[in-house]
CSV table of C-alpha atoms and ligand atoms in Angstrom, one decimal:
chain,number,residue,atom,x,y,z
A,14,MET,CA,13.9,-125.0,-51.5
A,15,THR,CA,12.0,-124.5,-47.4
A,16,LYS,CA,12.1,-120.5,-47.2
A,17,LEU,CA,11.8,-119.3,-43.5
A,18,ALA,CA,8.8,-118.3,-44.0
A,19,ASP,CA,7.4,-121.9,-45.0
A,20,TRP,CA,9.0,-123.2,-42.1
A,21,LEU,CA,7.4,-120.7,-39.6
A,22,ARG,CA,4.2,-121.7,-41.5
A,23,ALA,CA,3.9,-125.2,-41.2
A,24,GLU,CA,5.7,-124.7,-38.2
A,25,THR,CA,2.9,-122.7,-35.9
A,26,SER,CA,-0.1,-120.9,-36.3
A,27,ASP,CA,0.9,-117.6,-34.2
A,28,GLN,CA,1.1,-115.0,-36.4
A,29,ASP,CA,2.7,-113.0,-33.7
A,30,LEU,CA,5.3,-115.6,-33.0
A,31,THR,CA,6.0,-116.1,-36.6
A,32,GLY,CA,6.5,-112.1,-37.5
A,33,VAL,CA,8.7,-111.3,-34.0
A,34,MET,CA,10.8,-114.6,-35.8
A,35,ILE,CA,10.8,-112.8,-39.5
A,36,SER,CA,12.1,-109.5,-37.0
A,37,MET,CA,14.7,-111.1,-35.6
A,38,ALA,CA,15.6,-112.9,-39.3
A,39,ALA,CA,15.8,-109.8,-40.8
A,40,ALA,CA,17.6,-107.7,-37.9
A,41,GLY,CA,20.2,-110.3,-38.3
A,42,ALA,CA,20.5,-110.2,-42.5
A,43,GLU,CA,21.3,-106.5,-41.8
A,44,ILE,CA,23.6,-107.0,-38.6
A,45,ALA,CA,25.6,-109.5,-41.1
A,46,ALA,CA,25.7,-106.8,-43.4
A,47,VAL,CA,27.2,-104.6,-41.3
A,48,LEU,CA,29.8,-106.5,-40.2
A,49,ARG,CA,30.9,-107.2,-43.1
A,50,GLN,CA,31.7,-103.8,-43.8
A,51,ALA,CA,33.1,-103.0,-40.5
A,52,PRO,CA,36.5,-103.3,-40.4
A,53,ILE,CA,36.2,-100.3,-43.7
A,54,ALA,CA,34.0,-98.3,-42.1
A,55,GLY,CA,36.7,-98.7,-39.0
A,56,GLN,CA,33.7,-100.2,-36.9
A,57,THR,CA,35.2,-103.1,-35.1
A,58,GLY,CA,36.6,-101.3,-32.1
A,59,LEU,CA,35.6,-99.8,-28.9
A,60,ALA,CA,33.0,-97.2,-28.5
A,61,GLY,CA,35.2,-94.0,-28.9
A,62,SER,CA,37.7,-95.4,-31.5
A,63,ASP,CA,37.2,-93.4,-34.5
A,64,ASN,CA,37.2,-94.7,-38.3
A,65,VAL,CA,39.7,-94.3,-41.0
A,66,GLN,CA,38.2,-90.5,-41.3
A,67,GLY,CA,38.7,-89.9,-38.1
A,68,GLU,CA,35.0,-90.1,-37.4
A,69,ALA,CA,34.3,-91.0,-34.0
A,70,GLN,CA,32.0,-94.7,-34.1
A,71,LYS,CA,29.5,-96.1,-31.8
A,72,ALA,CA,30.6,-100.0,-30.7
A,73,LEU,CA,28.9,-102.9,-32.8
A,74,ASP,CA,26.9,-104.1,-29.8
A,75,VAL,CA,25.8,-100.8,-29.8
A,76,ILE,CA,25.1,-100.5,-33.3
A,77,SER,CA,23.2,-104.2,-33.1
A,78,ASN,CA,21.3,-103.7,-30.1
A,79,ASP,CA,20.3,-100.7,-32.5
A,80,ILE,CA,19.2,-102.9,-35.0
A,81,VAL,CA,16.9,-105.3,-32.9
A,82,LEU,CA,15.1,-102.5,-30.8
A,83,ASN,CA,14.4,-100.7,-34.7
A,84,HIS,CA,12.7,-103.8,-36.2
A,85,LEU,CA,11.0,-104.7,-32.8
A,86,ARG,CA,9.0,-101.3,-33.2
A,87,ALA,CA,8.1,-102.1,-35.8
A,88,SER,CA,6.0,-105.4,-34.7
A,89,PRO,CA,3.1,-104.8,-32.4
A,90,ALA,CA,3.5,-108.3,-31.2
A,91,VAL,CA,6.2,-106.8,-29.1
A,92,SER,CA,5.5,-105.9,-25.6
A,93,ILE,CA,8.9,-105.6,-23.6
A,94,LEU,CA,12.6,-106.0,-25.0
A,95,VAL,CA,15.1,-107.1,-22.9
A,96,SER,CA,18.9,-106.8,-24.0
A,97,GLU,CA,22.1,-107.4,-22.5
A,98,GLU,CA,22.9,-103.4,-24.0
A,99,LEU,CA,20.6,-101.7,-21.6
A,100,ASP,CA,20.1,-101.7,-18.0
A,101,GLU,CA,16.8,-101.6,-18.3
A,102,ALA,CA,13.7,-103.6,-19.8
A,103,VAL,CA,12.0,-101.2,-22.7
A,104,ASP,CA,8.2,-101.2,-23.2
A,105,LEU,CA,7.3,-101.4,-26.3
A,106,SER,CA,3.7,-102.2,-27.9
A,107,SER,CA,1.0,-102.1,-24.9
A,108,GLN,CA,-1.2,-104.4,-26.8
A,109,GLY,CA,2.0,-106.9,-27.4
A,110,ARG,CA,1.6,-110.7,-25.8
A,111,LEU,CA,5.3,-111.3,-26.6
A,112,ILE,CA,8.8,-110.5,-24.5
A,113,VAL,CA,11.9,-110.7,-26.1
A,114,ALA,CA,15.1,-111.1,-24.1
A,115,THR,CA,18.5,-110.3,-26.9
A,116,ASP,CA,22.2,-111.2,-26.8
A,117,PRO,CA,22.2,-108.0,-29.9
A,118,LEU,CA,26.4,-109.0,-30.5
A,119,ASP,CA,27.5,-111.3,-28.4
A,120,GLY,CA,31.3,-112.5,-28.4
A,121,SER,CA,31.8,-108.7,-29.2
A,122,SER,CA,35.5,-109.1,-28.2
A,123,ASN,CA,36.5,-111.3,-30.6
A,124,LEU,CA,35.4,-108.4,-33.5
A,125,ASP,CA,38.5,-107.1,-34.1
A,126,VAL,CA,40.4,-110.4,-35.3
A,127,ASN,CA,37.4,-111.2,-37.6
A,128,VAL,CA,36.1,-114.4,-36.0
A,129,THR,CA,32.5,-115.6,-35.8
A,130,VAL,CA,30.0,-113.6,-33.8
A,131,GLY,CA,26.4,-113.9,-33.3
A,132,THR,CA,23.1,-112.9,-32.0
A,133,ILE,CA,21.3,-114.6,-29.4
A,134,PHE,CA,17.3,-114.0,-28.3
A,135,SER,CA,14.5,-115.3,-26.7
A,136,ILE,CA,10.8,-115.2,-27.0
A,137,LEU,CA,8.4,-115.7,-23.8
A,138,PRO,CA,4.7,-115.1,-23.1
A,139,SER,CA,3.8,-110.9,-22.0
A,140,ASP,CA,2.0,-112.5,-19.5
A,141,GLY,CA,4.4,-115.1,-17.5
A,142,GLY,CA,6.4,-111.3,-16.8
A,143,LEU,CA,10.0,-110.7,-16.9
A,144,LEU,CA,11.2,-113.4,-15.0
A,145,GLN,CA,10.3,-116.6,-16.1
A,146,THR,CA,12.4,-120.1,-16.5
A,147,GLY,CA,13.7,-120.7,-19.7
A,148,GLN,CA,11.0,-123.7,-19.8
A,149,ALA,CA,8.2,-121.3,-20.6
A,150,GLN,CA,9.4,-119.9,-24.0
A,151,LEU,CA,8.2,-119.9,-27.2
A,152,ALA,CA,10.9,-119.6,-29.5
A,153,ALA,CA,14.3,-118.8,-29.4
A,154,GLY,CA,17.0,-118.5,-31.3
A,155,TYR,CA,20.7,-117.5,-32.2
A,156,VAL,CA,22.1,-116.2,-35.7
A,157,ALA,CA,26.2,-117.1,-36.3
A,158,TYR,CA,28.0,-114.4,-38.3
A,159,GLY,CA,30.3,-117.2,-39.9
A,160,PRO,CA,32.0,-118.1,-43.5
A,161,ALA,CA,28.3,-118.6,-44.0
A,162,THR,CA,25.6,-116.7,-41.9
A,163,SER,CA,23.2,-118.7,-40.5
A,164,LEU,CA,20.0,-118.2,-38.2
A,165,VAL,CA,19.8,-121.5,-35.7
A,166,VAL,CA,15.6,-121.6,-34.5
A,167,ARG,CA,13.5,-124.0,-32.7
A,168,ILE,CA,9.5,-123.0,-32.3
A,169,SER,CA,7.9,-126.1,-30.4
A,170,GLY,CA,9.5,-128.7,-32.0
A,171,ALA,CA,13.0,-129.6,-33.3
A,172,THR,CA,16.1,-127.0,-33.9
A,173,SER,CA,16.3,-126.3,-37.4
A,174,VAL,CA,19.4,-124.6,-39.4
A,175,PHE,CA,19.0,-121.4,-42.0
A,176,THR,CA,21.7,-119.9,-43.8
A,177,LEU,CA,21.4,-116.5,-45.5
A,178,ASP,CA,21.6,-116.6,-49.4
A,179,ASP,CA,22.9,-113.8,-51.2
A,180,THR,CA,19.5,-112.4,-52.2
A,181,GLY,CA,18.6,-111.8,-48.5
A,182,GLU,CA,16.9,-115.3,-48.0
A,183,TRP,CA,17.0,-117.6,-45.2
A,184,VAL,CA,16.9,-120.8,-46.7
A,185,LEU,CA,16.9,-124.1,-44.4
A,186,THR,CA,19.9,-126.3,-44.4
A,187,VAL,CA,19.3,-128.1,-41.6
A,188,ASN,CA,16.0,-129.3,-40.4
A,189,ARG,CA,15.8,-130.8,-37.4
A,190,ALA,CA,19.2,-130.8,-36.3
A,191,ALA,CA,20.0,-133.8,-34.0
A,192,VAL,CA,22.9,-133.0,-31.2
A,193,PRO,CA,25.8,-136.6,-31.5
A,194,VAL,CA,24.5,-138.3,-27.5
A,195,ALA,CA,28.4,-139.0,-27.5
A,196,SER,CA,31.1,-136.9,-28.2
A,197,GLY,CA,35.3,-136.6,-27.7
A,198,GLU,CA,35.2,-132.6,-27.9
A,199,PHE,CA,35.3,-130.3,-25.2
A,200,ALA,CA,35.0,-126.5,-24.7
A,201,ILE,CA,35.9,-124.6,-21.8
A,202,ASN,CA,38.5,-121.8,-20.6
A,203,THR,CA,41.6,-123.5,-19.5
A,204,ALA,CA,43.0,-120.3,-18.4
A,205,ARG,CA,40.7,-120.2,-15.6
A,206,GLU,CA,41.6,-123.5,-13.6
A,207,ARG,CA,42.7,-122.2,-11.3
A,208,PHE,CA,38.9,-121.2,-10.0
A,209,TRP,CA,37.6,-123.9,-11.0
A,210,ASP,CA,35.3,-126.2,-8.2
A,211,ALA,CA,36.1,-130.1,-7.8
A,212,ALA,CA,34.0,-131.2,-10.3
A,213,THR,CA,34.9,-129.3,-13.0
A,214,LYS,CA,38.7,-130.3,-12.3
A,215,GLY,CA,37.8,-133.5,-11.9
A,216,TYR,CA,36.0,-134.1,-15.3
A,217,VAL,CA,38.6,-131.5,-17.3
A,218,ARG,CA,41.3,-133.8,-15.8
A,219,GLU,CA,39.4,-137.3,-17.4
A,220,SER,CA,39.3,-135.5,-20.5
A,221,VAL,CA,42.7,-135.1,-20.5
A,222,GLU,CA,43.9,-138.1,-19.3
A,223,GLY,CA,42.3,-139.8,-22.5
A,224,GLU,CA,42.0,-143.0,-23.4
A,225,THR,CA,44.7,-143.7,-20.3
A,226,GLY,CA,41.7,-142.6,-17.8
A,227,ALA,CA,38.4,-143.4,-16.5
A,228,ALA,CA,36.7,-141.8,-19.4
A,229,GLY,CA,38.5,-144.4,-21.5
A,230,LYS,CA,38.2,-142.4,-25.0
A,231,ARG,CA,40.9,-139.5,-26.2
A,232,TYR,CA,39.2,-136.1,-25.6
A,233,ASN,CA,40.0,-133.0,-28.0
A,234,MET,CA,39.3,-128.7,-27.6
A,235,ARG,CA,38.1,-126.0,-28.7
A,236,TRP,CA,37.4,-123.4,-27.2
A,237,VAL,CA,36.2,-120.0,-29.3
A,238,GLY,CA,35.4,-117.6,-27.0
A,239,SER,CA,32.0,-116.9,-29.2
A,240,MET,CA,29.1,-118.9,-27.1
A,241,VAL,CA,27.5,-118.8,-30.8
A,242,ALA,CA,30.6,-120.1,-32.4
A,243,ASP,CA,31.3,-122.8,-29.7
A,244,VAL,CA,27.4,-123.8,-29.1
A,245,HIS,CA,26.9,-123.9,-33.0
A,246,ARG,CA,30.0,-126.7,-33.2
A,247,ILE,CA,28.0,-128.3,-30.9
A,248,LEU,CA,24.7,-128.4,-32.5
A,249,MET,CA,26.9,-129.4,-35.8
A,250,ARG,CA,28.8,-132.2,-34.8
A,251,GLY,CA,28.4,-132.4,-30.7
A,252,GLY,CA,30.8,-132.0,-27.8
A,253,ILE,CA,29.9,-130.3,-24.5
A,254,PHE,CA,30.5,-126.2,-23.6
A,255,LEU,CA,31.2,-125.7,-20.3
A,256,TYR,CA,31.0,-122.3,-18.6
A,257,PRO,CA,30.6,-123.4,-14.8
A,258,LEU,CA,30.8,-121.5,-11.6
A,259,ASP,CA,34.3,-120.8,-10.7
A,260,SER,CA,35.8,-118.8,-7.6
A,261,GLU,CA,35.7,-116.0,-9.6
A,262,THR,CA,32.0,-115.8,-11.0
A,263,ILE,CA,30.5,-117.7,-7.7
A,264,SER,CA,29.7,-114.4,-6.7
A,265,LYS,CA,28.0,-113.0,-9.6
A,266,GLY,CA,26.3,-116.4,-10.1
A,267,GLY,CA,27.8,-117.3,-12.7
A,268,ARG,CA,29.5,-115.7,-16.0
A,269,LEU,CA,26.9,-116.0,-18.6
A,270,ARG,CA,23.6,-114.0,-18.6
A,271,LEU,CA,20.3,-116.3,-17.7
A,272,LEU,CA,18.0,-114.6,-20.4
A,273,TYR,CA,19.7,-114.1,-23.3
A,274,GLU,CA,22.4,-116.2,-23.4
A,275,ALA,CA,21.9,-119.9,-21.1
A,276,ASN,CA,18.0,-120.1,-21.5
A,277,PRO,CA,17.8,-119.9,-25.7
A,278,MET,CA,20.7,-122.1,-25.9
A,279,ALA,CA,20.1,-124.6,-23.8
A,280,TRP,CA,16.4,-124.3,-25.4
A,281,LEU,CA,18.1,-125.2,-29.0
A,282,ILE,CA,20.7,-127.9,-27.9
A,283,GLU,CA,17.6,-129.8,-26.2
A,284,GLY,CA,15.9,-129.0,-29.3
A,285,ALA,CA,18.5,-131.3,-30.9
A,286,GLY,CA,18.5,-133.7,-28.7
A,287,GLY,CA,21.0,-132.3,-26.8
A,288,ARG,CA,21.5,-131.8,-23.2
A,289,SER,CA,22.1,-128.7,-20.5
A,290,SER,CA,22.9,-128.0,-16.5
A,291,THR,CA,24.2,-126.3,-14.0
A,292,GLY,CA,25.6,-128.5,-12.9
A,293,LYS,CA,23.4,-129.1,-10.5
A,294,GLN,CA,19.7,-128.5,-11.9
A,295,GLY,CA,18.9,-128.0,-15.3
A,296,ILE,CA,19.3,-124.6,-17.0
A,297,LEU,CA,15.8,-124.3,-18.1
A,298,ASP,CA,14.6,-124.8,-14.3
A,299,VAL,CA,16.3,-121.9,-13.2
A,300,VAL,CA,14.2,-119.0,-11.6
A,301,PRO,CA,15.8,-115.7,-12.2
A,302,THR,CA,15.4,-113.2,-9.6
A,303,ASP,CA,17.0,-110.5,-12.4
A,304,ILE,CA,16.8,-109.7,-16.0
A,305,HIS,CA,20.5,-109.9,-16.4
A,306,GLN,CA,21.2,-112.2,-13.6
A,307,ARG,CA,24.1,-115.4,-14.3
A,308,VAL,CA,23.9,-118.5,-14.3
A,309,PRO,CA,26.6,-121.1,-14.9
A,310,VAL,CA,26.4,-123.4,-18.3
A,311,ILE,CA,27.0,-127.0,-18.9
A,312,LEU,CA,25.1,-127.7,-22.3
A,313,GLY,CA,26.2,-130.3,-25.0
A,314,SER,CA,26.2,-133.9,-26.2
A,315,ALA,CA,24.0,-135.8,-23.2
A,316,GLU,CA,26.1,-138.5,-22.6
A,317,GLU,CA,29.2,-135.3,-21.7
A,318,VAL,CA,26.8,-133.6,-19.6
A,319,ALA,CA,25.4,-136.5,-18.1
A,320,ARG,CA,29.3,-137.2,-17.2
A,321,ILE,CA,29.8,-133.9,-15.7
A,322,GLU,CA,26.9,-134.1,-13.6
A,323,ALA,CA,28.1,-137.0,-12.0
A,324,TRP,CA,30.8,-135.1,-10.7
A,325,TYR,CA,28.9,-132.4,-9.6
A,326,ALA,CA,26.9,-135.6,-7.3
A,327,LYS,CA,29.7,-136.6,-5.7
A,328,SER,CA,32.0,-133.5,-5.0
B,406,LIG,P1,29.5,-111.0,-24.2
B,406,LIG,O1,28.1,-111.6,-23.9
B,406,LIG,O2,30.4,-109.6,-23.1
B,406,LIG,O3,30.6,-110.8,-25.6
B,406,LIG,O4,30.1,-112.5,-23.5
B,406,LIG,C1,30.3,-113.5,-23.8
B,406,LIG,C2,31.0,-114.4,-24.4
B,406,LIG,C3,30.6,-115.6,-24.7
B,406,LIG,O5,30.8,-115.6,-26.0
B,406,LIG,C4,31.3,-116.3,-24.3
B,406,LIG,O6,31.8,-118.0,-24.6
B,406,LIG,C5,32.6,-116.2,-23.2
B,406,LIG,O7,31.9,-114.7,-23.1
B,406,LIG,C6,34.0,-116.0,-23.0
B,406,LIG,O8,34.6,-115.7,-22.1
B,406,LIG,P2,35.7,-115.9,-21.6
B,406,LIG,O9,36.7,-114.4,-22.5
B,406,LIG,O10,36.0,-115.7,-20.4
B,406,LIG,O11,36.6,-116.9,-22.2
B,407,LIG,MG1,27.0,-112.2,-24.7
């Protein structure tokens, strides 16, 4: 059995990076423990709601953000934390070589129905500043709080998967994940169809036509509504995830955030042989102009990403 610390030792000699990965893994294990008890503690609702004792509760988004912040405060390697939960970047250690960007609890609208949510993170070199492309990432990962708690990480090489055991240890369960090149499964919120652009409409219509259409094969559809759960399914068995630019999100640049949702997920999927795109360029090449910038997200099996890119090229 390979434990996270052993894997990290083999993967990198950078002690700072190792320390931050261990801190994020510890934060994930702590958040997992909080989530397991959340319905009993009355913590699945919005901030300002009460628990069974009638006490006001903090939202789990805020609790998760505090857990990540506390773990990273103890890590002298981190200079700055960018979080979906915090308007401004937080200065941590002035000596720190690394920036962490995180969505501490993604998919939190699924919390009150006990559906998988996750923590996403990206690690960048401090000397590149806050607005670096995804190509500059030194490491990335996510924790998926599902039936099992999974930690998916990449440093320089391939993307691998760990599982939290009942002693609190992260154990390697998939060494070098491989996203199948071809797939017959797509994930998109089809309730947004009326807002879609021509490329998205074309791609989805062709998929739904199945073996009778131009794609020439049958497709199935899945949409959890938690990016972490949808991406994890795609990492493990292939498929494509789409949150494209549409007429409603166009003014904001998209729905999902570049620094702590799109970039780490794109880098992890690419580390497993998949592809990522905005439709028009690689996600990892998008130059950020704001820490909370949004971006269109398409990622997954290489053949499917190429198929929607072809729709963008002709529309
Ligand atoms: P959040 O960061 O506020 O939780 O929002 C991100 C989530 C993703 O997990 C998911 O893919 C998407 O938003 C779902 O959006 P929609 O409600 O439009 O289906
Ligand atoms: Mg999110």
